[in-house]
Amino acid sequence: MKKLAVLSGAGVSAESGIRTFRDSDGLWENYNVRDVADIDGWYRNKALMLKFYNERRRQIEKCEPNAAHRIIAELEQHFDVTVVTQNIDNLHERAGSTKVIHLHGEITKVRPEDREDSGIRDIGYRDINLGDTDGRGVQLRPHIVWFGEAVPMFEPAARVVSEADILLIIGTSMVVYPAAGLFRYARPGIPIYLIDPKPISLDYGNFYQIQDKATVGMEKLRKMLVEFES
Ligand code: OAD
């Protein structure tokens, strides 16, 4: 089976009702993205950050995976698929994808604020509040990568891209690094497909954009991939 790596961003979940970041002028559900996505924001106002992510968690509980998530999961019948997502939602998993790397963390997980990669646990869709601590009395925070923090899952993600036979990029503005540079780890010459309603050009030879929304673009790409690449 050929290896298909999928790099997804907020656009793949847009049709499930989750707003993207940059289509709304940097305002996200009426918050300034930098206030609620930056480690400085955490130290300035933990209560605001917790409230913001509690709201996002409740919203994600109500959202359903869309046809794009489902087609990506179904492609596992034809390809060895690994999804590397910048999204903190769990819609790829809920659609049935079995190998998902979350580059920017997961909203349904928490960890103590003094640790980067241990003490992580699943809380489902429950709120976290000021005063919720681990066994040592250390405040819990969302297990999410904020601006100004390291991206511990970058290396595994780069390995997945470097081993891929086909790369699909879907629903990301490709402006946030290091995620935006991941495609450069692809072996020279492999096909890179990109699905996004906005034109995006990549400095790469064998590149093909399907300029459509995720659901429509994935339907088209499924046919192309299964017919010509599997
Ligand atoms: P952006 O909001 O920057 O980009 C969303 C992309 O999705 C844009 O290119 C849109 O054109 C496209 N789009 C919109 N609707 C779509 C649809 N229905 N189908 C397909 N594409 C659609 O989101 P990301 O690139 O994911 O980081 O943002 C990257 C990171 O910035 C996020 O992971 C987050 C944010 O700060 C952290 O939280 C650390």
Short mmCIF file of C-alpha atoms in Angstrom, two decimals, residues 12-112:
data_model
loop_
_atom_site.label_atom_id
_atom_site.label_comp_id
_atom_site.label_asym_id
_atom_site.label_seq_id
_atom_site.Cartn_x
_atom_site.Cartn_y
_atom_site.Cartn_z
CA VAL A 12 -11.25 20.77 6.96
CA SER A 13 -13.51 21.37 9.99
CA ALA A 14 -15.14 24.57 8.66
CA GLU A 15 -18.10 22.71 7.17
CA SER A 16 -18.66 21.02 10.54
CA GLY A 17 -19.36 24.49 11.96
CA ILE A 18 -15.97 25.33 13.51
CA ARG A 19 -14.73 28.72 12.35
CA THR A 20 -11.26 29.00 10.86
CA PHE A 21 -8.75 31.44 12.37
CA ARG A 22 -7.72 33.75 9.59
CA ASP A 23 -10.90 33.94 7.51
CA SER A 24 -12.29 36.17 10.26
CA ASP A 25 -9.55 38.82 10.42
CA GLY A 26 -7.79 37.19 13.34
CA LEU A 27 -10.92 37.40 15.46
CA TRP A 28 -12.04 34.01 16.62
CA GLU A 29 -15.46 33.70 18.25
CA ASN A 30 -14.98 37.36 19.31
CA TYR A 31 -11.60 36.82 20.92
CA ASN A 32 -8.30 38.08 19.59
CA VAL A 33 -6.48 34.96 18.44
CA ARG A 34 -3.22 36.12 19.99
CA ASP A 35 -4.84 36.66 23.42
CA VAL A 36 -6.08 33.09 23.61
CA ALA A 37 -3.41 31.27 21.61
CA ASP A 38 -0.25 32.64 23.19
CA ILE A 39 1.59 31.39 26.27
CA ASP A 40 1.80 35.00 27.50
CA GLY A 41 -2.01 35.05 27.50
CA TRP A 42 -1.99 32.13 29.94
CA TYR A 43 0.20 33.98 32.43
CA ARG A 44 -1.80 37.22 31.94
CA ASN A 45 -5.24 35.73 32.45
CA LYS A 46 -5.65 32.01 33.10
CA ALA A 47 -9.37 32.33 33.80
CA LEU A 48 -10.00 33.87 30.35
CA MET A 49 -7.96 31.18 28.62
CA LEU A 50 -9.79 28.40 30.47
CA LYS A 51 -13.17 29.97 29.66
CA PHE A 52 -12.26 30.24 25.98
CA TYR A 53 -11.19 26.59 25.71
CA ASN A 54 -14.15 25.40 27.81
CA GLU A 55 -16.41 27.09 25.24
CA ARG A 56 -14.49 25.52 22.34
CA ARG A 57 -14.70 22.05 23.97
CA ARG A 58 -18.48 22.34 24.40
CA GLN A 59 -18.83 23.52 20.81
CA ILE A 60 -16.75 20.62 19.44
CA GLU A 61 -18.87 18.13 21.37
CA LYS A 62 -21.88 19.33 19.36
CA CYS A 63 -20.12 19.26 15.95
CA GLU A 64 -20.02 16.25 13.69
CA PRO A 65 -17.31 15.16 11.26
CA ASN A 66 -18.13 16.18 7.69
CA ALA A 67 -17.74 14.33 4.39
CA ALA A 68 -14.11 15.47 4.05
CA HIS A 69 -13.14 13.87 7.38
CA ARG A 70 -15.07 10.74 6.40
CA ILE A 71 -13.47 10.39 2.95
CA ILE A 72 -10.00 10.82 4.50
CA ALA A 73 -10.86 7.98 6.90
CA GLU A 74 -12.26 5.79 4.10
CA LEU A 75 -9.06 6.20 2.09
CA GLU A 76 -7.48 3.80 4.63
CA GLN A 77 -9.07 1.04 2.52
CA HIS A 78 -6.71 1.97 -0.34
CA PHE A 79 -3.72 3.65 1.28
CA ASP A 80 -1.63 3.61 4.43
CA VAL A 81 -2.96 6.99 5.65
CA THR A 82 -1.51 9.14 8.44
CA VAL A 83 -3.18 12.44 9.25
CA VAL A 84 -1.04 15.25 10.65
CA THR A 85 -3.49 17.88 11.82
CA GLN A 86 -3.03 21.38 13.20
CA ASN A 87 -6.56 21.11 14.57
CA ILE A 88 -7.24 20.60 18.26
CA ASP A 89 -10.64 19.03 17.57
CA ASN A 90 -11.19 15.27 17.39
CA LEU A 91 -13.22 15.13 14.17
CA HIS A 92 -10.67 13.06 12.21
CA GLU A 93 -10.78 10.37 14.92
CA ARG A 94 -14.56 10.52 15.17
CA ALA A 95 -14.76 10.03 11.37
CA GLY A 96 -12.71 6.84 11.74
CA SER A 97 -9.12 7.85 10.98
CA THR A 98 -6.86 5.51 12.96
CA LYS A 99 -3.50 7.31 12.72
CA VAL A 100 -3.71 10.98 13.69
CA ILE A 101 -0.87 13.20 14.90
CA HIS A 102 -2.00 16.42 16.57
CA LEU A 103 0.70 18.98 15.96
CA HIS A 104 -0.97 21.67 18.09
CA GLY A 105 -2.42 19.44 20.82
CA GLU A 106 -5.89 18.19 21.69
CA ILE A 107 -8.73 20.07 23.32
CA THR A 108 -10.05 16.97 25.12
CA LYS A 109 -6.79 16.56 27.04
CA VAL A 110 -5.22 18.43 29.96
CA ARG A 111 -1.86 18.44 31.66
CA PRO A 112 -0.28 20.21 34.65
#
